[in-house]
Amino acid sequence: MPELPEVETTRLGITPHILGHKIIDVVIRQRKLRWPIPRGLAQKLQGQTIQAVERRAKYLLLKIETGTLILHLGMSGSLRILPANTPAEKHDHFDLVFNNGLCLRLTDPRRFGAVLWSKEPVEQHKLIQHLGPEPLSEAFNANDLYSKSRGRKVSVKQFIMDGKVVVGVGNIYASEALFLAGIHPKKAAGKISAERYELLVSSIKKVLAAAIEQGGTTLRDFVGGDGKPGYFAQQLNVYGRTSEPCSTCGQPIKQLTLGQRSTYYCPNCQH
């Protein structure tokens, strides 16, 4: 599943090609995604100019004068910039065609992605209004995280993956940040000190910033906005490395399941 760095990489990749350009056509080949593509969307978008390309959590927000187009890549989706006359393939469900001869194409084999519309301020949309702070913003800090964690018995890994606590810390990056912070993923969130949350917040920011800089993790289903995969997977310390030696101490990396998600950690370095 594309995580926040992959989505941010996509935003950076598509923005130069669509920002300030006019939508001249909207092609909907498959309306049944995670939620149905709204009826009448094409009429709302045609003739409108993209005024901003933003991201909130893993939602891409394409803003025009009359509202915001909300895009989500789901589990297997990707957005690409292509010549407008590029023939569509089986899983190419949605195109925005622009006046510069290019189109923005959503490809989604598993159809868990979304194409939605908000005429109200997007911050009020039901999928966005309850989201936690962005992890790379000043609003995400150790004091806030420590305060939210008090009395919580849930594991710290599940805690930082809760989108109401902080957005965009998906499975890969949660495992990597906890390794850098030296915190065992199964430890109860409410049992972690303020000092260790300082280190965890710093580690989350470091891991996500590095992933964005390097173009997102190379996942099987992810292709960047420029058609090239990311390369951060080569830098992973624990994720997907069960039984391989820890890069710090040499002990074998272990795997366990938390919240139905595979979790990777070093039993020597993380406690």
Tab-separated table of C-alpha atoms in Angstrom:
chain	number	residue	atom	x	y	z
A	1	MET	CA	0.000	0.000	0.000
A	2	PRO	CA	1.404	3.429	-0.879
A	3	GLU	CA	2.259	5.236	2.350
A	4	LEU	CA	2.708	8.948	3.026
A	5	PRO	CA	6.167	9.249	1.375
A	6	GLU	CA	4.858	7.531	-1.763
A	7	VAL	CA	1.852	9.851	-1.870
A	8	GLU	CA	4.019	12.918	-1.309
A	9	THR	CA	6.391	11.687	-4.030
A	10	THR	CA	3.393	11.400	-6.342
A	11	ARG	CA	2.260	14.937	-5.441
A	12	LEU	CA	5.700	16.318	-6.216
A	13	GLY	CA	5.832	14.325	-9.451
A	14	ILE	CA	2.490	15.416	-10.879
A	15	THR	CA	2.359	19.045	-9.727
A	16	PRO	CA	4.595	20.623	-12.410
A	17	HIS	CA	2.465	19.045	-15.154
A	18	ILE	CA	-1.011	20.030	-13.918
A	19	LEU	CA	-0.706	23.139	-11.737
A	20	GLY	CA	-2.168	26.138	-13.564
A	21	HIS	CA	-3.489	23.999	-16.406
A	22	LYS	CA	-7.111	23.715	-17.509
A	23	ILE	CA	-9.083	20.464	-17.439
A	24	ILE	CA	-10.579	19.963	-20.901
A	25	ASP	CA	-11.951	16.441	-20.454
A	26	VAL	CA	-12.730	13.922	-17.709
A	27	VAL	CA	-12.775	10.217	-18.586
A	28	ILE	CA	-14.425	7.803	-16.157
A	29	ARG	CA	-14.038	4.169	-17.236
A	30	GLN	CA	-14.898	2.548	-13.914
A	31	ARG	CA	-17.097	4.354	-11.410
A	32	LYS	CA	-17.039	1.617	-8.741
A	33	LEU	CA	-13.945	2.254	-6.650
A	34	ARG	CA	-13.857	2.110	-2.833
A	35	TRP	CA	-16.677	4.628	-3.001
A	36	PRO	CA	-18.498	5.339	-6.277
A	37	ILE	CA	-17.119	8.254	-8.273
A	38	PRO	CA	-19.785	10.985	-7.820
A	39	ARG	CA	-22.303	11.483	-10.594
A	40	GLY	CA	-21.868	14.786	-12.389
A	41	LEU	CA	-18.184	15.058	-11.456
A	42	ALA	CA	-17.063	15.522	-15.064
A	43	GLN	CA	-19.344	18.537	-15.476
A	44	LYS	CA	-17.965	20.084	-12.256
A	45	LEU	CA	-14.354	19.722	-13.409
A	46	GLN	CA	-14.418	20.491	-17.122
A	47	GLY	CA	-13.085	23.939	-17.942
A	48	GLN	CA	-11.640	24.435	-14.459
A	49	THR	CA	-7.985	25.246	-13.729
A	50	ILE	CA	-5.904	23.445	-11.098
A	51	GLN	CA	-5.070	26.131	-8.518
A	52	ALA	CA	-3.210	23.955	-5.989
A	53	VAL	CA	-2.011	20.378	-5.554
A	54	GLU	CA	-1.873	19.544	-1.867
A	55	ARG	CA	-1.761	16.498	0.396
A	56	ARG	CA	-3.476	15.713	3.688
A	57	ALA	CA	-2.390	12.387	5.173
A	58	LYS	CA	-2.604	10.011	2.185
A	59	TYR	CA	-5.231	12.069	0.359
A	60	LEU	CA	-4.175	14.134	-2.648
A	61	LEU	CA	-6.154	17.358	-2.950
A	62	LEU	CA	-6.561	18.994	-6.355
A	63	LYS	CA	-8.075	22.408	-5.732
A	64	ILE	CA	-10.086	24.378	-8.268
A	65	GLU	CA	-12.214	27.497	-7.873
A	66	THR	CA	-15.431	25.621	-7.033
A	67	GLY	CA	-14.087	22.917	-4.718
A	68	THR	CA	-11.561	20.136	-4.223
A	69	LEU	CA	-11.044	16.828	-6.007
A	70	ILE	CA	-9.941	14.258	-3.402
A	71	LEU	CA	-7.833	11.334	-4.644
A	72	HIS	CA	-6.706	8.295	-2.653
A	73	LEU	CA	-4.471	5.554	-4.058
A	74	GLY	CA	-5.921	2.769	-1.918
A	75	MET	CA	-3.839	-0.404	-1.699
A	76	SER	CA	-2.545	-0.689	-5.243
A	77	GLY	CA	-3.248	2.571	-7.021
A	78	SER	CA	-0.911	4.927	-8.837
A	79	LEU	CA	-1.151	8.233	-10.650
A	80	ARG	CA	0.857	8.902	-13.773
A	81	ILE	CA	1.317	11.770	-16.188
A	82	LEU	CA	0.902	10.553	-19.768
A	83	PRO	CA	0.253	11.958	-23.244
A	84	ALA	CA	-3.516	12.398	-23.455
A	85	ASN	CA	-3.803	9.995	-26.386
A	86	THR	CA	-2.125	7.083	-24.550
A	87	PRO	CA	-4.409	4.018	-24.927
A	88	ALA	CA	-6.007	2.936	-21.662
A	89	GLU	CA	-5.235	-0.459	-20.176
A	90	LYS	CA	-7.434	-2.762	-18.101
A	91	HIS	CA	-7.066	-1.060	-14.722
A	92	ASP	CA	-6.926	2.569	-15.922
A	93	HIS	CA	-10.147	3.877	-14.370
A	94	PHE	CA	-9.989	7.673	-14.412
A	95	ASP	CA	-8.319	10.418	-16.486
A	96	LEU	CA	-8.091	14.175	-16.159
A	97	VAL	CA	-7.159	15.561	-19.574
A	98	PHE	CA	-5.431	18.949	-19.666
A	99	ASN	CA	-4.967	21.702	-22.220
A	100	ASN	CA	-1.214	20.983	-22.410
A	101	GLY	CA	-1.795	17.632	-24.134
A	102	LEU	CA	-1.203	15.560	-20.997
A	103	CYS	CA	-3.495	13.531	-18.798
A	104	LEU	CA	-3.388	12.490	-15.159
A	105	ARG	CA	-4.368	8.813	-15.065
A	106	LEU	CA	-5.454	6.768	-12.061
A	107	THR	CA	-4.572	3.088	-12.317
A	108	ASP	CA	-5.974	0.879	-9.562
A	109	PRO	CA	-6.042	-2.925	-10.042
A	110	ARG	CA	-7.748	-3.640	-6.709
A	111	ARG	CA	-10.120	-0.651	-6.854
A	112	PHE	CA	-9.616	0.374	-3.214
A	113	GLY	CA	-8.708	3.895	-4.267
A	114	ALA	CA	-11.074	6.842	-4.365
A	115	VAL	CA	-12.062	9.831	-6.490
A	116	LEU	CA	-14.274	12.143	-4.447
A	117	TRP	CA	-15.480	15.731	-4.536
A	118	SER	CA	-15.892	18.404	-1.863
A	119	LYS	CA	-17.468	21.772	-2.578
A	120	GLU	CA	-17.067	22.742	1.088
A	121	PRO	CA	-13.647	23.527	2.639
A	122	VAL	CA	-11.862	20.193	2.376
A	123	GLU	CA	-10.904	20.331	6.057
A	124	GLN	CA	-14.594	19.747	6.821
A	125	HIS	CA	-14.875	16.590	4.711
A	126	LYS	CA	-15.857	13.546	6.781
A	127	LEU	CA	-12.719	11.624	5.755
A	128	ILE	CA	-10.396	14.469	6.715
A	129	GLN	CA	-11.902	16.442	9.582
A	130	HIS	CA	-10.838	14.019	12.351
A	131	LEU	CA	-7.291	13.378	11.160
A	132	GLY	CA	-4.324	13.964	13.463
A	133	PRO	CA	-1.422	16.321	12.713
A	134	GLU	CA	0.945	15.906	9.784
A	135	PRO	CA	4.088	14.108	11.004
A	136	LEU	CA	6.509	16.597	9.434
A	137	SER	CA	4.718	19.638	10.839
A	138	GLU	CA	5.411	21.499	14.064
A	139	ALA	CA	1.984	20.392	15.289
A	140	PHE	CA	3.391	16.891	15.680
A	141	ASN	CA	5.609	17.059	18.734
A	142	ALA	CA	6.642	15.006	21.745
A	143	ASN	CA	4.489	16.915	24.228
A	144	ASP	CA	1.351	16.243	22.208
A	145	LEU	CA	2.222	12.582	21.615
A	146	TYR	CA	3.078	12.012	25.283
A	147	SER	CA	-0.191	13.630	26.369
A	148	LYS	CA	-2.274	11.513	23.981
A	149	SER	CA	-0.530	8.338	25.148
A	150	ARG	CA	-1.356	8.626	28.845
A	151	GLY	CA	-3.442	5.694	30.016
A	152	ARG	CA	-3.232	3.953	26.647
A	153	LYS	CA	-2.602	0.202	26.855
A	154	VAL	CA	-2.372	-0.272	23.083
A	155	SER	CA	1.078	-1.051	21.699
A	156	VAL	CA	3.182	1.955	20.756
A	157	LYS	CA	3.329	0.765	17.145
A	158	GLN	CA	-0.451	0.657	16.835
A	159	PHE	CA	-0.628	4.008	18.655
A	160	ILE	CA	1.575	5.865	16.176
A	161	MET	CA	-0.248	4.204	13.254
A	162	ASP	CA	-3.585	5.643	14.474
A	163	GLY	CA	-4.538	8.410	12.041
A	164	LYS	CA	-6.294	10.344	14.810
A	165	VAL	CA	-2.990	10.501	16.728
A	166	VAL	CA	-0.753	11.357	13.770
A	167	VAL	CA	-1.307	10.772	10.059
A	168	GLY	CA	0.836	8.906	7.602
A	169	VAL	CA	2.969	6.703	9.868
A	170	GLY	CA	2.226	3.461	8.037
A	171	ASN	CA	3.482	-0.028	8.736
A	172	ILE	CA	6.896	0.254	7.121
A	173	TYR	CA	7.811	3.606	8.610
A	174	ALA	CA	6.445	2.778	12.078
A	175	SER	CA	8.768	-0.235	12.263
A	176	GLU	CA	11.720	1.799	11.030
A	177	ALA	CA	11.115	4.748	13.383
A	178	LEU	CA	10.741	2.506	16.426
A	179	PHE	CA	14.036	0.840	15.553
A	180	LEU	CA	15.825	4.197	15.339
A	181	ALA	CA	14.287	5.226	18.665
A	182	GLY	CA	15.237	1.931	20.319
A	183	ILE	CA	11.647	1.251	21.421
A	184	HIS	CA	10.103	-2.229	21.334
A	185	PRO	CA	6.989	-2.091	19.106
A	186	LYS	CA	4.898	-4.104	21.584
A	187	LYS	CA	5.524	-1.760	24.522
A	188	ALA	CA	2.344	-0.085	25.809
A	189	ALA	CA	2.032	3.498	24.586
A	190	GLY	CA	1.129	4.714	28.071
A	191	LYS	CA	4.300	3.253	29.603
A	192	ILE	CA	6.720	5.290	27.503
A	193	SER	CA	8.369	8.346	29.020
A	194	ALA	CA	8.282	11.885	27.676
A	195	GLU	CA	12.021	11.660	26.952
A	196	ARG	CA	11.579	8.558	24.820
A	197	TYR	CA	8.708	10.202	22.952
A	198	GLU	CA	11.095	13.046	22.102
A	199	LEU	CA	13.340	10.477	20.448
A	200	LEU	CA	10.442	8.721	18.733
A	201	VAL	CA	9.059	11.943	17.234
A	202	SER	CA	12.527	12.822	15.953
A	203	SER	CA	12.896	9.317	14.464
A	204	ILE	CA	9.496	9.458	12.732
A	205	LYS	CA	10.353	12.803	11.146
A	206	LYS	CA	13.789	11.547	10.098
A	207	VAL	CA	12.508	8.339	8.509
A	208	LEU	CA	9.660	10.020	6.615
A	209	ALA	CA	11.795	12.920	5.397
A	210	ALA	CA	14.445	10.502	4.130
A	211	ALA	CA	11.827	8.419	2.349
A	212	ILE	CA	10.343	11.454	0.631
A	213	GLU	CA	13.797	12.689	-0.385
A	214	GLN	CA	14.618	9.328	-1.934
A	215	GLY	CA	11.340	9.018	-3.791
A	216	GLY	CA	9.295	6.682	-1.634
A	217	THR	CA	9.725	3.030	-0.821
A	218	THR	CA	9.865	0.640	-3.746
A	219	LEU	CA	6.640	-1.332	-3.407
A	220	ARG	CA	5.385	-3.827	-5.949
A	221	ASP	CA	2.306	-1.795	-6.833
A	222	PHE	CA	3.689	1.731	-6.589
A	223	VAL	CA	4.921	3.794	-9.496
A	224	GLY	CA	5.861	7.433	-8.963
A	225	GLY	CA	4.227	10.329	-10.770
A	226	ASP	CA	7.097	10.362	-13.271
A	227	GLY	CA	6.745	6.623	-13.918
A	228	LYS	CA	9.852	5.709	-11.922
A	229	PRO	CA	9.804	3.676	-8.683
A	230	GLY	CA	11.317	4.933	-5.456
A	231	TYR	CA	14.512	3.567	-3.948
A	232	PHE	CA	14.141	3.928	-0.185
A	233	ALA	CA	13.602	0.159	0.266
A	234	GLN	CA	17.350	-0.320	-0.070
A	235	GLN	CA	17.811	1.679	3.150
A	236	LEU	CA	15.416	-0.249	5.425
A	237	ASN	CA	16.891	-1.421	8.735
A	238	VAL	CA	14.277	-3.910	9.949
A	239	TYR	CA	11.174	-4.014	7.743
A	240	GLY	CA	10.977	-7.264	5.772
A	241	ARG	CA	14.365	-8.444	7.120
A	242	THR	CA	13.269	-11.350	9.355
A	243	SER	CA	16.272	-13.433	10.527
A	244	GLU	CA	18.753	-11.092	8.838
A	245	PRO	CA	21.418	-9.518	11.083
A	246	CYS	CA	20.667	-6.185	12.710
A	247	SER	CA	22.727	-3.416	11.124
A	248	THR	CA	23.659	-2.167	14.618
A	249	CYS	CA	24.318	-5.243	16.761
A	250	GLY	CA	24.248	-8.221	14.391
A	251	GLN	CA	21.434	-10.055	16.201
A	252	PRO	CA	18.713	-11.585	13.969
A	253	ILE	CA	15.731	-9.352	13.201
A	254	LYS	CA	12.506	-10.740	14.643
A	255	GLN	CA	8.942	-10.575	13.356
A	256	LEU	CA	5.633	-10.467	15.211
A	257	THR	CA	2.055	-9.488	14.418
A	258	LEU	CA	0.394	-6.419	15.939
A	259	GLY	CA	-3.056	-5.332	14.888
A	260	GLN	CA	-2.955	-7.901	12.059
A	261	ARG	CA	0.150	-6.245	10.631
A	262	SER	CA	3.615	-7.753	10.348
A	263	THR	CA	6.048	-5.960	12.634
A	264	TYR	CA	9.845	-6.140	12.510
A	265	TYR	CA	12.287	-5.285	15.288
A	266	CYS	CA	15.655	-6.062	16.854
A	267	PRO	CA	15.149	-7.772	20.254
A	268	ASN	CA	18.569	-6.515	21.411
A	269	CYS	CA	18.385	-2.862	20.338
A	270	GLN	CA	14.698	-2.241	21.085
A	271	HIS	CA	13.269	-2.461	24.610
